[in-house]
mmCIF file of C-alpha atoms and ligand atoms in Angstrom:
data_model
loop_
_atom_site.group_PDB
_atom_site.id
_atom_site.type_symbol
_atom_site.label_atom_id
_atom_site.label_comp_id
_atom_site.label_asym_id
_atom_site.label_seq_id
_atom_site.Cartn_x
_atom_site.Cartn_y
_atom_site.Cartn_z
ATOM 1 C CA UNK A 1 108.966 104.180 115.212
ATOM 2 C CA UNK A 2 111.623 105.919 116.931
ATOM 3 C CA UNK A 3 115.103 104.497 117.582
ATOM 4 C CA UNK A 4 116.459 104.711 121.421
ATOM 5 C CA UNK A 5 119.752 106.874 122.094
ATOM 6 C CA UNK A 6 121.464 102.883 122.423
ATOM 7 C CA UNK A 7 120.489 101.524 119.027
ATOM 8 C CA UNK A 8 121.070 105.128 117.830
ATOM 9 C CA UNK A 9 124.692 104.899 118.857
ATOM 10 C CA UNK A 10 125.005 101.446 117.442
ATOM 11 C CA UNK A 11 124.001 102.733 114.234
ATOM 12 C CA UNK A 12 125.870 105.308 113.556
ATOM 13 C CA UNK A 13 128.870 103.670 114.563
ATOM 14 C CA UNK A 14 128.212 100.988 111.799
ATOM 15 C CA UNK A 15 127.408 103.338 109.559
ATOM 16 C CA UNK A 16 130.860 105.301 110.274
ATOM 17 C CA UNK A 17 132.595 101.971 110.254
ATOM 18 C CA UNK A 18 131.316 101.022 106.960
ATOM 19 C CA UNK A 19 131.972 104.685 105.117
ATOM 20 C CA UNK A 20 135.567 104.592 106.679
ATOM 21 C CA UNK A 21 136.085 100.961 105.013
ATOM 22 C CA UNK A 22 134.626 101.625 101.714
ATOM 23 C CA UNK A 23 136.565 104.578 101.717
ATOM 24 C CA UNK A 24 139.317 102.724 102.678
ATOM 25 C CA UNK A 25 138.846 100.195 99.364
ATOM 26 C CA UNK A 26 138.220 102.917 97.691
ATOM 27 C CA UNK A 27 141.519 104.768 98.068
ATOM 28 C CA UNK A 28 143.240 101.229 97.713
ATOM 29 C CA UNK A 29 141.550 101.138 94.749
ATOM 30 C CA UNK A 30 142.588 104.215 93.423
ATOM 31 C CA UNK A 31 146.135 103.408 93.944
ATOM 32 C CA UNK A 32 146.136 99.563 92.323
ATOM 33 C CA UNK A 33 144.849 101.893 89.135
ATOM 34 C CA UNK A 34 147.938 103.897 89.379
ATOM 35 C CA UNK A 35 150.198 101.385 90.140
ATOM 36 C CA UNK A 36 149.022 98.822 87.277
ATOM 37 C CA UNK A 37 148.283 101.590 84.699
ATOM 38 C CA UNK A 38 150.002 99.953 81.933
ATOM 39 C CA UNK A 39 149.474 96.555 82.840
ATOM 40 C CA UNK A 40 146.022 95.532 81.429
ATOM 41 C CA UNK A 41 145.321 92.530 83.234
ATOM 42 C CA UNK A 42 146.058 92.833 86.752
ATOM 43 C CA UNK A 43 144.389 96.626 85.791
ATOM 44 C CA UNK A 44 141.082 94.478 85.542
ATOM 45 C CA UNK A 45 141.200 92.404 88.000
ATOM 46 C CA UNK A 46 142.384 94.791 90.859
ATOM 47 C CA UNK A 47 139.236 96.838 89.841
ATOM 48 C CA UNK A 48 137.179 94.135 89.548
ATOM 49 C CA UNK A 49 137.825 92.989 93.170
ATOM 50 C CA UNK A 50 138.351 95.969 94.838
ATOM 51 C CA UNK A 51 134.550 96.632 93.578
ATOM 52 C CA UNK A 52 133.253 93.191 94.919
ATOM 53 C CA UNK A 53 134.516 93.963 98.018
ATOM 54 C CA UNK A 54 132.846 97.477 98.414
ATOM 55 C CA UNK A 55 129.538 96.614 97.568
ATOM 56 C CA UNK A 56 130.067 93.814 100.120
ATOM 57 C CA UNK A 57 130.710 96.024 103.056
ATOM 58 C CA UNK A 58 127.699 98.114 101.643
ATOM 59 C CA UNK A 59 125.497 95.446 101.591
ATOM 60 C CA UNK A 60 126.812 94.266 105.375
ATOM 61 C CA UNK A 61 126.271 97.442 106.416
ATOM 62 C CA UNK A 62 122.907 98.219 105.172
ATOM 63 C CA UNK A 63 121.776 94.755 106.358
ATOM 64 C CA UNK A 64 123.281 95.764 110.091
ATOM 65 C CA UNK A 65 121.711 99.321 110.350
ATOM 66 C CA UNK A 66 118.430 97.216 109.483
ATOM 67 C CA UNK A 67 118.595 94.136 112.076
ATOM 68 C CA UNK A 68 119.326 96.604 114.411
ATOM 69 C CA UNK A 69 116.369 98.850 113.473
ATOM 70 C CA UNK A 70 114.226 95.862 113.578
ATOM 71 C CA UNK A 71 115.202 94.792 116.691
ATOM 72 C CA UNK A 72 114.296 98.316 117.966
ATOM 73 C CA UNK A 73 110.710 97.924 116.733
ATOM 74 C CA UNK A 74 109.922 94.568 118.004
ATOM 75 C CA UNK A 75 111.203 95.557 121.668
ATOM 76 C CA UNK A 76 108.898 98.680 120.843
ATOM 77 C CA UNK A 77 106.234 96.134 119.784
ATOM 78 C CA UNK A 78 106.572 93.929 123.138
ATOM 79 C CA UNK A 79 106.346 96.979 125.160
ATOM 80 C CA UNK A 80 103.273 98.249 123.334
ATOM 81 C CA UNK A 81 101.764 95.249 123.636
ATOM 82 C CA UNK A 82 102.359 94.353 127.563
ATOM 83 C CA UNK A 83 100.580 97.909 127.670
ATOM 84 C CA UNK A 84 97.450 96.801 125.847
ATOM 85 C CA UNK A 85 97.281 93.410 127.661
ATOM 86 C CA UNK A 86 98.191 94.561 130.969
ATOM 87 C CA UNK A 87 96.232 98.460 131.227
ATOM 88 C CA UNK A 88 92.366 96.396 130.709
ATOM 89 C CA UNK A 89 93.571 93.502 133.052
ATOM 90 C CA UNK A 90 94.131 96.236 135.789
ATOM 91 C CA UNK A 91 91.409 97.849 134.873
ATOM 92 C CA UNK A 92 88.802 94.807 135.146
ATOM 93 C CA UNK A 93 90.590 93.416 138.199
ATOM 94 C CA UNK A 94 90.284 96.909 140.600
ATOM 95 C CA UNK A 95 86.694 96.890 139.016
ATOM 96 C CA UNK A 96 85.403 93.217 140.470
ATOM 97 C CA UNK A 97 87.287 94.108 143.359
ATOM 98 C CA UNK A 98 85.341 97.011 144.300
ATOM 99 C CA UNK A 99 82.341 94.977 143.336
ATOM 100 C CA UNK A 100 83.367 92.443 145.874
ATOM 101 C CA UNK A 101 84.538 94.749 149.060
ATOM 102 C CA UNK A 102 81.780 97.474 148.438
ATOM 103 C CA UNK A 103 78.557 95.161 147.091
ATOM 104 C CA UNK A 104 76.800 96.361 149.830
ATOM 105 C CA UNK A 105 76.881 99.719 149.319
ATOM 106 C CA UNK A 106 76.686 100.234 145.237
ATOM 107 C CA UNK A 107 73.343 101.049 144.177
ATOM 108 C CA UNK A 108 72.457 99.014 141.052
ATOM 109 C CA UNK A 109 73.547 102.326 138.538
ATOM 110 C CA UNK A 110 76.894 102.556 139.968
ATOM 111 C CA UNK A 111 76.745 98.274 139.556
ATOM 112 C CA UNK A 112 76.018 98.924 136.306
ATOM 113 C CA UNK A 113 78.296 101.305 135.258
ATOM 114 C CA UNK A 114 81.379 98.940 136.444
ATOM 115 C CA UNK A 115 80.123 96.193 134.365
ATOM 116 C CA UNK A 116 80.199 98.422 131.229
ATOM 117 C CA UNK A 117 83.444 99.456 132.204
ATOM 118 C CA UNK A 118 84.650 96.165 132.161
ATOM 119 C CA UNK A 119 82.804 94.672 129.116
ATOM 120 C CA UNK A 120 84.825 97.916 127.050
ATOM 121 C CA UNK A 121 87.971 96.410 128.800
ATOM 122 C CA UNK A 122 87.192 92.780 127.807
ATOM 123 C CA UNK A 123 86.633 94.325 124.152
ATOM 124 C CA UNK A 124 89.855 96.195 124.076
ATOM 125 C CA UNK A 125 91.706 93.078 125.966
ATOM 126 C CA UNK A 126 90.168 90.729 122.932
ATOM 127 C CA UNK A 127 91.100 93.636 119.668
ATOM 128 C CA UNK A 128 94.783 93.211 120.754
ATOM 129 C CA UNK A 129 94.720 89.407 121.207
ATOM 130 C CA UNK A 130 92.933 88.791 117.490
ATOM 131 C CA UNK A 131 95.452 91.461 116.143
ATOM 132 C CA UNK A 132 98.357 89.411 117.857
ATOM 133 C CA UNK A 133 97.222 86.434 116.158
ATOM 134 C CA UNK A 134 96.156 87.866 113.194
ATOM 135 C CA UNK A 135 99.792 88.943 112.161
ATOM 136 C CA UNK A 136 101.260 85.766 113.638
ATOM 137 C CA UNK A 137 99.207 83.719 111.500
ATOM 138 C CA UNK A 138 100.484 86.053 108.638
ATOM 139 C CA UNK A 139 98.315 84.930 106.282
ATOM 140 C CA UNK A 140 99.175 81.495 106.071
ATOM 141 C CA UNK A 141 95.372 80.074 106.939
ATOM 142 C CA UNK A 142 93.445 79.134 104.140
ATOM 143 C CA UNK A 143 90.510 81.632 102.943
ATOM 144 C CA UNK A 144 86.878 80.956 103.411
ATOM 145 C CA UNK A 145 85.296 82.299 100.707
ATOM 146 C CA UNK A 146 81.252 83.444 100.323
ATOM 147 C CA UNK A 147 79.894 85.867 97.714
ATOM 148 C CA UNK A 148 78.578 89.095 99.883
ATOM 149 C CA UNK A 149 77.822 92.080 99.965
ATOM 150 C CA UNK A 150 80.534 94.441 101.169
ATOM 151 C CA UNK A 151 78.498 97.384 101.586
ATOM 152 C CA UNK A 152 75.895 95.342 103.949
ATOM 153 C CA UNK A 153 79.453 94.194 106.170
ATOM 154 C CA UNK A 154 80.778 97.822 106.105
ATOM 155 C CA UNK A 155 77.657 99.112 107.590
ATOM 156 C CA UNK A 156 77.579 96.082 110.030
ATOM 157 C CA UNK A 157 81.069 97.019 110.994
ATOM 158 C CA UNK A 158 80.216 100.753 111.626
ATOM 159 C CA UNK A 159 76.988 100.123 113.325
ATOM 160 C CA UNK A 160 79.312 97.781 115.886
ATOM 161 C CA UNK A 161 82.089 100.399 116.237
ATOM 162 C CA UNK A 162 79.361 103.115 117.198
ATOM 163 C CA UNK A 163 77.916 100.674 120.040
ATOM 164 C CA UNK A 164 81.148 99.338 121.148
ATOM 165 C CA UNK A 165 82.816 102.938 121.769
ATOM 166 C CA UNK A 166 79.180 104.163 122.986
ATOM 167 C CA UNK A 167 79.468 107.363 119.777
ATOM 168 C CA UNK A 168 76.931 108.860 118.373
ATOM 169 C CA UNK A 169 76.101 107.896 114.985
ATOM 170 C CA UNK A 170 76.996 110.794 113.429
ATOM 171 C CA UNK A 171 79.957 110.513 114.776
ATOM 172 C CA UNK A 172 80.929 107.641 112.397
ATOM 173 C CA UNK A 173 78.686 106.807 109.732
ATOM 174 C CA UNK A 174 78.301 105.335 106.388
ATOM 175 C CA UNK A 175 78.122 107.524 103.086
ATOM 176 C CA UNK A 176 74.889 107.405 101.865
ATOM 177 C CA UNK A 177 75.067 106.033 98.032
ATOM 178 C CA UNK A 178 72.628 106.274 95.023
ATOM 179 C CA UNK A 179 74.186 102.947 93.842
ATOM 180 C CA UNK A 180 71.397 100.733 94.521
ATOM 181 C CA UNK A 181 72.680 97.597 93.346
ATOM 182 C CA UNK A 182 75.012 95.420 96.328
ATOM 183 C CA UNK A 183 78.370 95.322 95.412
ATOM 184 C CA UNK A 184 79.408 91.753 95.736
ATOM 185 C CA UNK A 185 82.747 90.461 96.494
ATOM 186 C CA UNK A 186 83.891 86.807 97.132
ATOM 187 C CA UNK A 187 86.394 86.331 100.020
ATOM 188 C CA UNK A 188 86.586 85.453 103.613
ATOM 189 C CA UNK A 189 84.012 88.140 105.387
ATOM 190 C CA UNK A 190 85.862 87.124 108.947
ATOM 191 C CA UNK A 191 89.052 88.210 107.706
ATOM 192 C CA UNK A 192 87.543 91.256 105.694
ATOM 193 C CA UNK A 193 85.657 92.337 108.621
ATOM 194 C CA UNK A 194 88.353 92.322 110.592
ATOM 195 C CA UNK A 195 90.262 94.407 108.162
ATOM 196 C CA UNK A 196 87.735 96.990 108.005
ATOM 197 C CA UNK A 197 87.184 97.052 112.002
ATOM 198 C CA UNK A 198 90.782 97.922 111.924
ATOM 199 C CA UNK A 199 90.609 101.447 109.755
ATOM 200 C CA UNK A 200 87.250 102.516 111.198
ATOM 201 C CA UNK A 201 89.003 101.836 115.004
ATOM 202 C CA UNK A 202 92.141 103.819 113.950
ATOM 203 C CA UNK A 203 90.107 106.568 113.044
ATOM 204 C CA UNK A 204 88.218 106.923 115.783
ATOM 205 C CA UNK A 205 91.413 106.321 118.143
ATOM 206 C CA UNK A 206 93.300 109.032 116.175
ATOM 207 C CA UNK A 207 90.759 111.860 115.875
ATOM 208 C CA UNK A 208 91.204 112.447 119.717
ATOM 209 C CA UNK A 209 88.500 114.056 120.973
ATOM 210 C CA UNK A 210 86.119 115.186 117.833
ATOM 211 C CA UNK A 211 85.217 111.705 116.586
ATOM 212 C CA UNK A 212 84.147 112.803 112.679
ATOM 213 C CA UNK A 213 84.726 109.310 110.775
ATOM 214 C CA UNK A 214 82.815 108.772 107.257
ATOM 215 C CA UNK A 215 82.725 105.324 105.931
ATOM 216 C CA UNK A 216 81.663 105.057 102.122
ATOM 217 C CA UNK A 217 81.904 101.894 99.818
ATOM 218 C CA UNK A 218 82.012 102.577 95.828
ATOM 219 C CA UNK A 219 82.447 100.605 93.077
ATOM 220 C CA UNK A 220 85.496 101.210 90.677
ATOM 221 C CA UNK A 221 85.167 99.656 87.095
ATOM 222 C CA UNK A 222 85.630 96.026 88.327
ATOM 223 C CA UNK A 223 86.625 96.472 91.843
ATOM 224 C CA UNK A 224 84.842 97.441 95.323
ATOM 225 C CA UNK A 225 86.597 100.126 97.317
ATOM 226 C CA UNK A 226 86.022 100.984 101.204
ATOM 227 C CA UNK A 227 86.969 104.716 102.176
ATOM 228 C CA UNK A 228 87.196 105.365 105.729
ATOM 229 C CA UNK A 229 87.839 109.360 106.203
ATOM 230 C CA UNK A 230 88.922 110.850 109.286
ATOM 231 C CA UNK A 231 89.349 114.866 110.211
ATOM 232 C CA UNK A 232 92.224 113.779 112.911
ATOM 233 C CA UNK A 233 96.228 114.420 112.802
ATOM 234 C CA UNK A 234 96.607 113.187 109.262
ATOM 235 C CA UNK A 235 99.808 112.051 107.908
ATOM 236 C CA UNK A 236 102.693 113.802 106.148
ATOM 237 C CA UNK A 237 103.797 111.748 102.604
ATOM 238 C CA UNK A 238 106.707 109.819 103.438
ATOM 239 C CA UNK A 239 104.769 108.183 106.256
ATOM 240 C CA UNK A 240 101.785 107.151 103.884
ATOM 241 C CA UNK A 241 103.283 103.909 102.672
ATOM 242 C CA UNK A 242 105.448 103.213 105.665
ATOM 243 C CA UNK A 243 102.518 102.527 108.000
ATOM 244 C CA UNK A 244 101.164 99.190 106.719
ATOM 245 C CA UNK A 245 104.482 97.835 107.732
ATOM 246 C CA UNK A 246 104.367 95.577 110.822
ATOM 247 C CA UNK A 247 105.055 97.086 114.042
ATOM 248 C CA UNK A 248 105.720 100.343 112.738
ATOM 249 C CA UNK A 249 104.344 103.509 114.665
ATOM 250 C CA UNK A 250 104.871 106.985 113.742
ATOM 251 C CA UNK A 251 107.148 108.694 116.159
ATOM 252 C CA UNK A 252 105.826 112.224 117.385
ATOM 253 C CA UNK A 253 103.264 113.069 119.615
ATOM 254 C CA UNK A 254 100.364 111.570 118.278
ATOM 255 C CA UNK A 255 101.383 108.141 118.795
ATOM 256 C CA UNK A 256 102.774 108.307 122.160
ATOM 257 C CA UNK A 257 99.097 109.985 122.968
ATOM 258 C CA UNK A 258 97.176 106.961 121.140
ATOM 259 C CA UNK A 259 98.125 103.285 122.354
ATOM 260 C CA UNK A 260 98.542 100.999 119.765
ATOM 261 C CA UNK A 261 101.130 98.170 118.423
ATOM 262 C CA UNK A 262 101.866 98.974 114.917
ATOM 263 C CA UNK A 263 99.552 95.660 113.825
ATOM 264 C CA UNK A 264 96.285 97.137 112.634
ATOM 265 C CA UNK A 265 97.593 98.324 108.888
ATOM 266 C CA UNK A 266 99.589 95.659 108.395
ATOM 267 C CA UNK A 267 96.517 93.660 108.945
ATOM 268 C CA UNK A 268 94.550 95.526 106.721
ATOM 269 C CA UNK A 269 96.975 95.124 103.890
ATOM 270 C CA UNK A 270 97.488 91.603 104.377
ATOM 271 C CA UNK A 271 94.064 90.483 103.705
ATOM 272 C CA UNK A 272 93.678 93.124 100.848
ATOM 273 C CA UNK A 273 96.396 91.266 99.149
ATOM 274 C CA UNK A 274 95.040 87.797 99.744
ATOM 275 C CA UNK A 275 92.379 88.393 97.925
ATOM 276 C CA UNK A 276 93.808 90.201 95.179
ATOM 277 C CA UNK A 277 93.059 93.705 95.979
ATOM 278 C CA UNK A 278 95.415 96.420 97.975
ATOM 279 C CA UNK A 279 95.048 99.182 100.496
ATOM 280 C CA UNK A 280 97.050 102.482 101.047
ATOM 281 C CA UNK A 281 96.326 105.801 102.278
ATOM 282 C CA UNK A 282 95.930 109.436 101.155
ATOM 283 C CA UNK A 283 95.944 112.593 103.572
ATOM 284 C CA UNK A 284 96.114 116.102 103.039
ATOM 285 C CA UNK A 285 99.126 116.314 105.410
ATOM 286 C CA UNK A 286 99.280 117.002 109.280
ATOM 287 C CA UNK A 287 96.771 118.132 110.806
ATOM 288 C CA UNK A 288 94.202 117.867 108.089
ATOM 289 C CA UNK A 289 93.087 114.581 108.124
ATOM 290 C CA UNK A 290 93.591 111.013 106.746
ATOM 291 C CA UNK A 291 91.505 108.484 104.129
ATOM 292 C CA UNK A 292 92.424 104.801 103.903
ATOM 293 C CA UNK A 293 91.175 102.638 101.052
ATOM 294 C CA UNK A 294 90.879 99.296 101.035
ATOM 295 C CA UNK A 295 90.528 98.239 97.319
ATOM 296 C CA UNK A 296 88.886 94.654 96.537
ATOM 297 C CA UNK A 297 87.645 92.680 93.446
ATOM 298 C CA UNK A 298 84.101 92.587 92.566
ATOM 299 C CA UNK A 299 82.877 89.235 92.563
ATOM 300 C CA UNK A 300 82.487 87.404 89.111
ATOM 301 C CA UNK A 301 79.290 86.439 87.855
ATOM 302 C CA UNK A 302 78.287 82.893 88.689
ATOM 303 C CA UNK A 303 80.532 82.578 91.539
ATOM 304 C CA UNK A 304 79.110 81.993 95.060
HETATM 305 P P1 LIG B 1 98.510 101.206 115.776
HETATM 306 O O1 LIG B 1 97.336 102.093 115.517
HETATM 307 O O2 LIG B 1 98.188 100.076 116.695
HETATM 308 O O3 LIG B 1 99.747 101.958 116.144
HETATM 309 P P2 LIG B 1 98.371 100.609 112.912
HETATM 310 O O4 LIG B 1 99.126 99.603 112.103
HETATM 311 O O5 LIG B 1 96.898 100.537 112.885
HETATM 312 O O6 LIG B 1 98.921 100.477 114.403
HETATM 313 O O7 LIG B 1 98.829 102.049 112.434
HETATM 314 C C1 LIG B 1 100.213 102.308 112.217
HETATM 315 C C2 LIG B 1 100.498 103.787 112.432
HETATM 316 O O8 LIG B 1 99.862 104.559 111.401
HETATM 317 C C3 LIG B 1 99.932 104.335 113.725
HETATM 318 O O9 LIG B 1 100.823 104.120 114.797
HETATM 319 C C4 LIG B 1 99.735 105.802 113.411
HETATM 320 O O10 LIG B 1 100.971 106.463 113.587
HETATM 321 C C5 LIG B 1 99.404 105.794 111.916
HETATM 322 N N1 LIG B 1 97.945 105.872 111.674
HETATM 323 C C6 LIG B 1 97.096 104.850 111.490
HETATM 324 N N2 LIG B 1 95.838 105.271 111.265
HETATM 325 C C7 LIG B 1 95.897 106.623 111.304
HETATM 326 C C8 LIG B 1 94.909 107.671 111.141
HETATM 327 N N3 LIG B 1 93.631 107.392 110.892
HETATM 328 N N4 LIG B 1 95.344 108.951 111.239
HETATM 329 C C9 LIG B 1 96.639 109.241 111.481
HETATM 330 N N5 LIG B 1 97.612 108.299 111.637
HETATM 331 C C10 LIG B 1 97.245 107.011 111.558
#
């Protein structure tokens, strides 16, 4: 997430502040040294102090540059997400109003064609509300767990992303798999679904126009793994990890191009870690592409 030229000034004048006033210490340090050379005791405790007090101005400013960082990405957050709520609002609303003013006149095709319009806007309107309270909920609701299949729920979740962004199913598909056996986990499928909906939907979103998304569930010793693979923008190393933090965006391009608020990994990682397993992501580097894994355990004999 990028900072604004504001924050950015804020920032770097705490940062200043706090190198001129360890430096300060410092040099004050330096000097109680010289001065108490041959006295032992106040030797130790000038030291002593003097480095208490610069790692607390460290610490203060480390914890400043950060609240105001934060406070960058959650006005990024409330502007990302006015944009999600308001664009399919619009969008529905000059819809039923042509509906309304021109009834007469639309043939039952063109009728049609508004309503589908619509339905995707309802969709997209009802992604960013579940993600809203997905992450406000932060995990705090209890877990209903059922013994499934994941592989049947991955290919559920595919099948739905194909019809819901009208692809073809090439365009996103699952890997076939000569593992014949289901590969059971036990945890909430809601939440698990969700998490899933969440990777296959960001790499659609992010592979612009060539939607090339493969989907493949494998087992791992004792654990179930989901791959989703994209050929889009990809991501260079140091952003890997970042992304599953909440409300954080990549700056560049790609991400002013592609709507989003910064929820969807976080999400995804959440309910990976509820139920014991993880997720994190492996790319190639820009331009080539990005796979997410979301790792889960296999469900333990006997338990349903
Ligand atoms: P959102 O997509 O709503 O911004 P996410 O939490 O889903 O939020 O993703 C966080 C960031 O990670 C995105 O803003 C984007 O920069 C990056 N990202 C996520 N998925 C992909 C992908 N498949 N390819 C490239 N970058 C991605």
């Amino acid at each position: 997430m990028s900072v604004g030229p504001g924050r950015q000034g804020a920032i770097a004048f705490f940062v200043t502040f706090g190198v001129c006033l360890v430096a300060l210490a410092a040099a004050l340090n330096v000097g109680w040294i010289v001065l108490t050379w041959e006295q032992i005791a106040p030797l130790l405790v000038g030291v002593f102090v003097f480095a208490a007090i610069i790692t607390g101005l460290i610490l203060n400013t480390t914890f400043l540059v950060r609240e105001v960082r934060r406070n960058e990405q959650h006005d990024a957050f409330v502007n990302a997400v006015t944009h999600e709520l308001k664009t399919p609002v619009t969008s529905i609303r000059l819809h039923l109003e042509t509906l309304r003013q021109r009834s007469a006149s639309l043939d039952e095709s063109k009728r049609q064609e508004f309503y589908g319009v619509m339905l995707d806007d309802t969709d997209r309107l009802l992604r960013t509300i579940e993600q809203v309270l997905r992450t406000g909920q932060a995990g705090r609701t209890p877990l209903h767990r059922t013994r499934f299949d994941l592989r049947e729920l991955v290919a559920e979740q595919v099948a739905l992303a194909v019809a819901q962004r009208h692809l073809s199913s090439d365009a996103v598909r699952l890997a076939p798999s000569d593992d014949p056996d289901p590969i059971e986990v036990f945890g909430d499928r809601i939440e698990i679904a969700s998490a899933v909906m969440n990777l296959i939907d960001n790499g659609i979103k992010y592979s612009g126009e060539r939607v090339d998304v493969e989907v493949a569930v494998v087992r791992h010793g004792r654990r179930a793994v989901v791959r989703v693979t994209d050929q889009g923008p990809g991501l260079p190393p140091d952003e890997l990890r970042r992304v599953f933090k909440r409300f954080y965006r990549v700056p560049g391009p790609v991400t002013q191009r592609v709507k989003g608020t910064g929820l969807g990994l976080f999400i995804v990682q959440t309910a990976a870690r509820r139920h014991g397993g993880r997720a994190w992501a492996t790319s190639q580097g820009p331009g080539r592409g990005a796979t997410f894994h979301f790792e889960l355990p296999l469900a333990r004999p006997g338990v349903v």
